[in-house]
Short mmCIF file of N, CA and C in Angstrom, two decimals:
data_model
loop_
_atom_site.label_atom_id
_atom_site.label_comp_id
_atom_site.label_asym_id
_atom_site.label_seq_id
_atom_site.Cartn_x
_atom_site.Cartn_y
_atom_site.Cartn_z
N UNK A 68 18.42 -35.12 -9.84
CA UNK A 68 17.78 -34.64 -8.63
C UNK A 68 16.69 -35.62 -8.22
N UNK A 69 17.08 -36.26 -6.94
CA UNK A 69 15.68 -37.05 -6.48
C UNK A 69 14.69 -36.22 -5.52
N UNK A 70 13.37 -37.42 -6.51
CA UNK A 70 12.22 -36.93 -5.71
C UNK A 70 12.26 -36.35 -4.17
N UNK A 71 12.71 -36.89 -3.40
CA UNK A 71 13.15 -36.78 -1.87
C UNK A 71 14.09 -37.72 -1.35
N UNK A 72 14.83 -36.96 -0.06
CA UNK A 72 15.89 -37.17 0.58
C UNK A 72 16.03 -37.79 1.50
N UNK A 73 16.87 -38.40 1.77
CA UNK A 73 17.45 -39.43 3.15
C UNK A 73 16.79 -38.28 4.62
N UNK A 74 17.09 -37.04 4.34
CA UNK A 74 16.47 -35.91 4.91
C UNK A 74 14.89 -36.06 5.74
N UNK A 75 14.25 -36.18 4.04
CA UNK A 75 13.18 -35.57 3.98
C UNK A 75 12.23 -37.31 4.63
N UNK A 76 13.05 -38.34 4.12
CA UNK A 76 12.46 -39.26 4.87
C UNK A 76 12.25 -39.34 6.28
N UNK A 77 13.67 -38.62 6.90
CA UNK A 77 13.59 -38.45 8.66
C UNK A 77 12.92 -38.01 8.91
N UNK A 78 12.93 -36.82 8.32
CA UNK A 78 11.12 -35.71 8.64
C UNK A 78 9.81 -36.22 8.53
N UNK A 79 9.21 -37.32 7.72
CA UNK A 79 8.55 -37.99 7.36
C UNK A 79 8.22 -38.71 8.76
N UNK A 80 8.88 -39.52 8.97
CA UNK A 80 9.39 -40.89 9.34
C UNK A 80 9.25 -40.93 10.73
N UNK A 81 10.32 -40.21 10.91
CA UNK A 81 11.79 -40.31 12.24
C UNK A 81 12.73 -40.56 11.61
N UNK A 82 14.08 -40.72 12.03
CA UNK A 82 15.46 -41.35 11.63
C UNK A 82 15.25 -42.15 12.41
N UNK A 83 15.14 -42.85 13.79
CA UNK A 83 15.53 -44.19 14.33
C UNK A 83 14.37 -44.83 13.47
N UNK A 84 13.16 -44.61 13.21
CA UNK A 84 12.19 -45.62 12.10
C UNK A 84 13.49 -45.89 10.89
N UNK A 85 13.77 -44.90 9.89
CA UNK A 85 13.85 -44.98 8.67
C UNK A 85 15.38 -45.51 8.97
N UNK A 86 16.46 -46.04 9.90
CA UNK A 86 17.47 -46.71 10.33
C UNK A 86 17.09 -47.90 10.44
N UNK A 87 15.86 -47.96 11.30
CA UNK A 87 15.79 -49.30 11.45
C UNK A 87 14.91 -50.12 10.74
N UNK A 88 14.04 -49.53 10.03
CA UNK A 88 13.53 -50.32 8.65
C UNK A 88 14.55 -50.73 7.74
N UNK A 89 15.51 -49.94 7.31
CA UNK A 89 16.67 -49.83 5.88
C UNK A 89 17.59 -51.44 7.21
N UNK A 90 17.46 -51.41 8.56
CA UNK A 90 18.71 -52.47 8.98
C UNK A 90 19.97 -51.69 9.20
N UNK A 91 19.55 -50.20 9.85
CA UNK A 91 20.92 -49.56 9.37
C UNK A 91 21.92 -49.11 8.48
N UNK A 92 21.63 -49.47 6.92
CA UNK A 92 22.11 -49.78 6.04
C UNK A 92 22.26 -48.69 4.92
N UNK A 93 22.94 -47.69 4.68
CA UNK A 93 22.35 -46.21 4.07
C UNK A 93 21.96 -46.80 2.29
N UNK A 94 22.64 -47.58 2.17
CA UNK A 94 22.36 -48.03 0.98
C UNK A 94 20.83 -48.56 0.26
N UNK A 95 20.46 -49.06 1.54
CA UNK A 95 19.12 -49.41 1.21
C UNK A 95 18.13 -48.25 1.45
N UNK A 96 18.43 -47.17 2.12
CA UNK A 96 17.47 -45.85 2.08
C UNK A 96 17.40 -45.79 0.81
N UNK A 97 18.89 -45.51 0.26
CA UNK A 97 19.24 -44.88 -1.04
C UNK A 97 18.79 -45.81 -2.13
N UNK A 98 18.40 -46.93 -2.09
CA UNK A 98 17.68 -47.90 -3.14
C UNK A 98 16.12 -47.95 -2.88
N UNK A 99 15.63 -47.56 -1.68
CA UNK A 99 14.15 -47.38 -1.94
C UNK A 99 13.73 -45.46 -2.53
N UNK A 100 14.67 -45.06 -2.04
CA UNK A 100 14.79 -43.43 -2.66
C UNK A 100 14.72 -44.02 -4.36
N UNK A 101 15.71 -44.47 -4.98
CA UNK A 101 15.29 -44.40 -6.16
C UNK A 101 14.64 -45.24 -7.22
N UNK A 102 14.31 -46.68 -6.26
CA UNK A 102 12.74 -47.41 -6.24
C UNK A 102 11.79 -46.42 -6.71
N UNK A 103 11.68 -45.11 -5.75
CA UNK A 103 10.56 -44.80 -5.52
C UNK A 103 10.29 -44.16 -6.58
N UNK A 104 11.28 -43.12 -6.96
CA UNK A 104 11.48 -42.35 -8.34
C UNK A 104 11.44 -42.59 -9.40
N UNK A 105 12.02 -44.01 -9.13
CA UNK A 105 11.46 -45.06 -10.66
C UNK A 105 9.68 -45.29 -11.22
N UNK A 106 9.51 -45.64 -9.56
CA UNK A 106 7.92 -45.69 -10.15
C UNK A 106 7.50 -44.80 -10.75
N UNK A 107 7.51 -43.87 -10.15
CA UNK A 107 6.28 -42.47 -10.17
C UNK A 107 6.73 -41.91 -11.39
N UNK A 108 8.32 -42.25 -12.14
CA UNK A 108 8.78 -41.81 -13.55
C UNK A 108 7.84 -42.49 -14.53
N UNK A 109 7.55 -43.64 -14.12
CA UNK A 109 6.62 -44.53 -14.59
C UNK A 109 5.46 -44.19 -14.86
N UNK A 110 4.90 -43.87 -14.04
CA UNK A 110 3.68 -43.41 -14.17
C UNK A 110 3.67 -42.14 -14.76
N UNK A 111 4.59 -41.38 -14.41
CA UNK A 111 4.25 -40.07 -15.33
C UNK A 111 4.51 -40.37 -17.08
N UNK A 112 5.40 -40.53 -16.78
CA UNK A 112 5.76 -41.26 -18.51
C UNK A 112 4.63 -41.72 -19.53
N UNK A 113 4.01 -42.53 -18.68
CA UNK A 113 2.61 -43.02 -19.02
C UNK A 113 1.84 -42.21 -19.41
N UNK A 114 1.76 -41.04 -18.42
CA UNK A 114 1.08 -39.71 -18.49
C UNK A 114 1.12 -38.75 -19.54
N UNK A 115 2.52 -39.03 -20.71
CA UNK A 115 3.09 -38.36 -21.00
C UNK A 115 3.87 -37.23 -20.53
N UNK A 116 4.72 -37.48 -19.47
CA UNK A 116 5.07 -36.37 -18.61
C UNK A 116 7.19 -36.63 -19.01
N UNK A 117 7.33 -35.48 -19.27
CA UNK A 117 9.10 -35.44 -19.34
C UNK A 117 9.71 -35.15 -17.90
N UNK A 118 10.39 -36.77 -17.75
CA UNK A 118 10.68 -37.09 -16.57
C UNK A 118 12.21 -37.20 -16.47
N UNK A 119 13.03 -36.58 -15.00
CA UNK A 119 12.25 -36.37 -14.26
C UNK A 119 11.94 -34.80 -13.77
N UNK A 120 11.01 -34.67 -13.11
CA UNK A 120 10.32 -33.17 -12.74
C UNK A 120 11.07 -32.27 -12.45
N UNK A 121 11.36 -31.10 -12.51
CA UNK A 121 12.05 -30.15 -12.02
C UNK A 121 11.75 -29.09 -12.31
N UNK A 122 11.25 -28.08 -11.28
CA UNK A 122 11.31 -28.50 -9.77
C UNK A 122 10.32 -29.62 -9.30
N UNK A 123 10.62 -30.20 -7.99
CA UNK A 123 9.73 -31.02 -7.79
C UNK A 123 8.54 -30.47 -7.13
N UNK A 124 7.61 -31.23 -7.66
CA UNK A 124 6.27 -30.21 -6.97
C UNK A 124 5.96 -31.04 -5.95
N UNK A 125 5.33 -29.87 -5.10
CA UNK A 125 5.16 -31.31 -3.06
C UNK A 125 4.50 -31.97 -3.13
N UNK A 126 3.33 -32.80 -3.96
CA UNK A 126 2.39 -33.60 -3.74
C UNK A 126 3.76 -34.72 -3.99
N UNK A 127 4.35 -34.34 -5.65
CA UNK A 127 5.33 -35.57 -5.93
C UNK A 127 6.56 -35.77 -4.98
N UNK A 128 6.88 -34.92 -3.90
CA UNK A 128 7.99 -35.23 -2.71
C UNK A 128 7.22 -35.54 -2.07
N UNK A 129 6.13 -35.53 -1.33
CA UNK A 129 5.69 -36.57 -0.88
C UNK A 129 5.18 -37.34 -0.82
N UNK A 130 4.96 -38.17 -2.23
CA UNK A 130 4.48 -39.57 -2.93
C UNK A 130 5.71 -40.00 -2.69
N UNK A 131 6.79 -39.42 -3.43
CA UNK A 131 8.12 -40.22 -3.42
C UNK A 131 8.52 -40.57 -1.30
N UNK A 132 7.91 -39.72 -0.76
CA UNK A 132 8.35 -39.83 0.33
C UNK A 132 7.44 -41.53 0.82
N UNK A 133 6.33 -41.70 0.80
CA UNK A 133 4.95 -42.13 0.74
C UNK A 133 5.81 -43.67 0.39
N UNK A 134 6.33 -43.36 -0.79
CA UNK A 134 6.87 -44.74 -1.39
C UNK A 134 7.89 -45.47 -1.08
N UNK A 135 8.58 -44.60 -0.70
CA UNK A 135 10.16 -45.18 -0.34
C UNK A 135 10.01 -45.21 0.98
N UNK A 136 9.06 -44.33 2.08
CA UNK A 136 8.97 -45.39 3.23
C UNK A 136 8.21 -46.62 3.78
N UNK A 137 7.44 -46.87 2.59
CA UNK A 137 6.77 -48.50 2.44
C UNK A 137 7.40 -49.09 2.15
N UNK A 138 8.21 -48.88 1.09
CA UNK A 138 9.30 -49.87 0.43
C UNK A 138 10.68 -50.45 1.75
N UNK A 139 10.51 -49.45 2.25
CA UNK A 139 11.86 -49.68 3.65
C UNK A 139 11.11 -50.91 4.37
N UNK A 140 9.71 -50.05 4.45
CA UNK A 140 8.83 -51.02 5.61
C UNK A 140 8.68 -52.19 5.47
N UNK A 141 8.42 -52.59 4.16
CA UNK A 141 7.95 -53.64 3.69
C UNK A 141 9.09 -54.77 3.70
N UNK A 142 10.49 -53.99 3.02
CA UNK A 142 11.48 -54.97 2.60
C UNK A 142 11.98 -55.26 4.12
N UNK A 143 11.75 -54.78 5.28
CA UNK A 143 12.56 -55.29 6.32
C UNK A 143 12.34 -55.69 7.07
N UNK A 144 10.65 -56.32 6.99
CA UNK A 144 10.14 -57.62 7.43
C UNK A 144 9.67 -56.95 8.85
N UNK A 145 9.31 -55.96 9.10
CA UNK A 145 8.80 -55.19 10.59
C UNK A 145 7.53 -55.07 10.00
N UNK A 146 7.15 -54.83 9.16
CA UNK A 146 5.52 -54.45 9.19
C UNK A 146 4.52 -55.17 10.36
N UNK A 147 4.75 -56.87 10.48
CA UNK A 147 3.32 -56.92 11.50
C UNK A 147 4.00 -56.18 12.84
N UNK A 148 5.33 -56.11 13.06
CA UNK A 148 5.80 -55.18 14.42
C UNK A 148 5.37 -53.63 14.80
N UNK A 149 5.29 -53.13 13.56
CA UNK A 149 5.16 -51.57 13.51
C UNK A 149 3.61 -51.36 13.67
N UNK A 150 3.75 -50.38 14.81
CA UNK A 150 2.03 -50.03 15.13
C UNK A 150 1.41 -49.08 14.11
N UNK A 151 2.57 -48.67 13.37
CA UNK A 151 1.94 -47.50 12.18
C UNK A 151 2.16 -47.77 10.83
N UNK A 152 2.74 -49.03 10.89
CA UNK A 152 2.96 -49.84 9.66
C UNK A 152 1.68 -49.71 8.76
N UNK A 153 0.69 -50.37 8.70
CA UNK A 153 -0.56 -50.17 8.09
C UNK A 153 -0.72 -49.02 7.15
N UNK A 154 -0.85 -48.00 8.40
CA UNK A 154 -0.70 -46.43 7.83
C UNK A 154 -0.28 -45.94 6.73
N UNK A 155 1.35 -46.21 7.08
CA UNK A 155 2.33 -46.10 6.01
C UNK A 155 2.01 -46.85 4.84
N UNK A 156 1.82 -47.94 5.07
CA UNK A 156 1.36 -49.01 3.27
C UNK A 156 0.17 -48.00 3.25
N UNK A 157 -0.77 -47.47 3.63
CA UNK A 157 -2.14 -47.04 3.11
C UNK A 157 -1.25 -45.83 2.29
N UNK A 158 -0.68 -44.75 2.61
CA UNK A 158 -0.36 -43.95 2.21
C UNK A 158 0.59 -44.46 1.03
N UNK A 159 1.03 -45.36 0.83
CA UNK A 159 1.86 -45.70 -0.68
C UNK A 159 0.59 -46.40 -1.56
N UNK A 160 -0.48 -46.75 -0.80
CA UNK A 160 -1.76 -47.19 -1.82
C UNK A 160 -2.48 -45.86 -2.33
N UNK A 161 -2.63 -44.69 -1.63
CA UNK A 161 -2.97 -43.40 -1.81
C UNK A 161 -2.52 -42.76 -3.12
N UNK A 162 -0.77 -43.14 -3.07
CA UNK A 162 0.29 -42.51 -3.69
C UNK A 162 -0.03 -42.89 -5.27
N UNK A 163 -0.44 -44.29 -4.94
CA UNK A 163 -0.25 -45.22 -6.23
C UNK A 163 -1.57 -45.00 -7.13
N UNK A 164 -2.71 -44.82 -6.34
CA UNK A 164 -3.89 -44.44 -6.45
C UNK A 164 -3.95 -43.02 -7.61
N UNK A 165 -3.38 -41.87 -7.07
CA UNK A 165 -3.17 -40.95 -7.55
C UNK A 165 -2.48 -40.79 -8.31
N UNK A 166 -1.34 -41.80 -8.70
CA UNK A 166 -0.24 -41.55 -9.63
C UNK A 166 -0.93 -42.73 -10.86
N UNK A 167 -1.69 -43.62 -10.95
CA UNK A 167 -2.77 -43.76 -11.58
C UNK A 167 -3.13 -43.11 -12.76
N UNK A 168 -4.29 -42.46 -11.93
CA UNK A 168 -5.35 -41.35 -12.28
C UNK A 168 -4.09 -40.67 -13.35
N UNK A 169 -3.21 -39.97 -12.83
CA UNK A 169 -1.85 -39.10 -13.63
C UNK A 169 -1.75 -40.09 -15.01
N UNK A 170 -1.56 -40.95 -15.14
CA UNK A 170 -0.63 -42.04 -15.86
C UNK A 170 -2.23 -42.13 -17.00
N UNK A 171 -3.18 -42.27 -16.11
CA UNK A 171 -4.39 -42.47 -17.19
C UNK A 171 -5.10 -40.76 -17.97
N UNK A 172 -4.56 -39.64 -17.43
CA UNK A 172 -4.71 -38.78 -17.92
C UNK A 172 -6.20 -37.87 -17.05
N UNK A 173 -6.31 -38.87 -16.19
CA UNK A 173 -7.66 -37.91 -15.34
C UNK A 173 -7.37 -36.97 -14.38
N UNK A 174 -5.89 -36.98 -14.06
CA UNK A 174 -5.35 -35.97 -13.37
C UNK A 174 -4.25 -35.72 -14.01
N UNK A 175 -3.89 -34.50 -13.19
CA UNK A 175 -2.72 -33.37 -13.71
C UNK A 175 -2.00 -33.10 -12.97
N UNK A 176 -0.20 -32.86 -12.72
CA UNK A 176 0.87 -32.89 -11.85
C UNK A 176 0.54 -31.31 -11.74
N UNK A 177 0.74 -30.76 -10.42
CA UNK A 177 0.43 -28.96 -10.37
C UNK A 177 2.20 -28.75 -10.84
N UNK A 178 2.19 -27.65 -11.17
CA UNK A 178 3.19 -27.08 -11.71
C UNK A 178 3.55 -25.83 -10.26
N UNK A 179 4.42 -26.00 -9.60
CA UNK A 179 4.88 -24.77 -8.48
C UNK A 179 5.75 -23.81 -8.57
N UNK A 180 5.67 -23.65 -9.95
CA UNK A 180 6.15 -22.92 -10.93
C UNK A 180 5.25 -21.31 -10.41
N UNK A 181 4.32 -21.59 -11.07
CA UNK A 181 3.37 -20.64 -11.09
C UNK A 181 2.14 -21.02 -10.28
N UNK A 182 1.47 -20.20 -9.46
CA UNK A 182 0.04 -20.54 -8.54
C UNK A 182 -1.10 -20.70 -9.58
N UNK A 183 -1.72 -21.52 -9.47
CA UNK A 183 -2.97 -21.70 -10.42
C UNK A 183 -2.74 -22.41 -11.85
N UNK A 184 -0.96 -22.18 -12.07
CA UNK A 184 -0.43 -23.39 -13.77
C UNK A 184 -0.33 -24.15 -13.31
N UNK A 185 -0.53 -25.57 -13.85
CA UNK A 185 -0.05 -26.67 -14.10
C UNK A 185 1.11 -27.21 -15.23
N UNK A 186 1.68 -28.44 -14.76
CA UNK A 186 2.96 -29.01 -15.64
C UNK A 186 2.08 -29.19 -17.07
N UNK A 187 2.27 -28.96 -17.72
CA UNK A 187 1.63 -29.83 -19.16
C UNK A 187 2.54 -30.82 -19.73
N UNK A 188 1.64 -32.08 -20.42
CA UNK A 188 2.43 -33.20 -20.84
C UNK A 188 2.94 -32.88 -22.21
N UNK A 189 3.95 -33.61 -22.74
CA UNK A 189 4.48 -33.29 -24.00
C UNK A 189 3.46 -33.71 -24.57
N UNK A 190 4.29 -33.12 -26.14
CA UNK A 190 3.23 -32.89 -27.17
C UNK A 190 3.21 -34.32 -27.76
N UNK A 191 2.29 -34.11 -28.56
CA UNK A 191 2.39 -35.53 -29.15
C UNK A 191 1.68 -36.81 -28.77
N UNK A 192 0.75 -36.45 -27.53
CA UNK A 192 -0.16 -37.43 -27.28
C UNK A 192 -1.16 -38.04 -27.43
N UNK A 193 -1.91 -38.61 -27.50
CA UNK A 193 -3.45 -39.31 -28.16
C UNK A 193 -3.99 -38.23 -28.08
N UNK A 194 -5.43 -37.39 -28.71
CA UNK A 194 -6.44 -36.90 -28.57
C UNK A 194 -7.49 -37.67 -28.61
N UNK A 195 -8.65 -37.75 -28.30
CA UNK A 195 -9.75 -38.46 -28.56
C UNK A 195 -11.28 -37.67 -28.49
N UNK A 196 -11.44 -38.27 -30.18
CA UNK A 196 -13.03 -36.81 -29.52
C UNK A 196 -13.77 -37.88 -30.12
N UNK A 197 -15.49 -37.54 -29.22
CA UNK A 197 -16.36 -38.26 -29.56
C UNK A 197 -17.17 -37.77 -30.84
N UNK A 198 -18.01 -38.68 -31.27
CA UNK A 198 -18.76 -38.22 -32.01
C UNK A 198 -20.32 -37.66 -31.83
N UNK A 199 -20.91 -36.96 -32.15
CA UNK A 199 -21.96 -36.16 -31.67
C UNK A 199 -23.09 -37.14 -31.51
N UNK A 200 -23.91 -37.35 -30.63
CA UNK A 200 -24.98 -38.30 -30.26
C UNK A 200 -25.82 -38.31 -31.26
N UNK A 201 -26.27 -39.69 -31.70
CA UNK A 201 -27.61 -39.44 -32.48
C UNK A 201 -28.74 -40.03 -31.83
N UNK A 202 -29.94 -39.06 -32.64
CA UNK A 202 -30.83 -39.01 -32.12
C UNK A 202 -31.56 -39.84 -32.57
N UNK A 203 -32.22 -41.43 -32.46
CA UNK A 203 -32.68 -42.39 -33.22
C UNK A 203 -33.84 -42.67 -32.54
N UNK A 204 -34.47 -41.79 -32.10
CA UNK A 204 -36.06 -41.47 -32.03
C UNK A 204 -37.07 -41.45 -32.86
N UNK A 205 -38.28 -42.58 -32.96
CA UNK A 205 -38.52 -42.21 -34.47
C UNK A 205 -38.29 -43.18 -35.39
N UNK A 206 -37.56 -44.54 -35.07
CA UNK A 206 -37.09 -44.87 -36.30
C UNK A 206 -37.56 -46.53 -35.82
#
């Protein structure tokens, strides 16, 4: 199951954008679609996260969305043409930004499972505890 769809990019997008970034070409939608899924597996992985997600939760459909329409943008040589080009790369720097933070453990994938749970990472990951401050006042 991918992150998001040839669909969900039109909705995103437009379809005449996400046609004419890919060159017309459905194949290349379908290779930045799972570009995109690659990354963010990446990063969760990192996270310790068992990839890939299911169900998908919407921040991660639309990172994956975020990603794979920069990746169109980028690979098809329109960016200085596109007046919203910019935009779009900001929002895959956003994506990347946040999927980060995930990968380094300062954030957490929501779980849409349940309102208020979150996904938890497998077991088996680093813990790290500090040791209690000393007080070397005095000396």
């Amino acid at each position: 199951m991918a992150y998001c769809t040839v669909s969900d990019l039109y909705a995103a997008f437009g379809e005449e954008n996400v046609t004419g970034w890919s060159r017309y070409n459905p194949a290349a939608i379908d290779r930045a679609i799972d570009n995109a899924q690659a990354e963010i597996d990446g990063y969760l992985l990192s996270g310790g996260y068992t990839v890939p997600l299911s169900p998908v939760p919407k921040n991660i459909k639309k990172y994956a969305q975020d990603l794979a329409g920069a990746n169109l943008l980028l690979h098809s040589g329109l960016l200085p043409q596109d007046s919203g080009g910019e935009g779009h790369m900001e929002q895959a720097r956003i994506a990347r930004r946040y999927l980060e933070k995930v990968a380094e453990g300062k954030f957490r994938i929501p779980d849409d499972a349940e309102e208020g749970e979150q996904a938890q990472p497998i077991a088996g990951g680093i813990q790290i505890q500090s040791m209690k401050r000393l007080d070397l006042r005095g000396y």
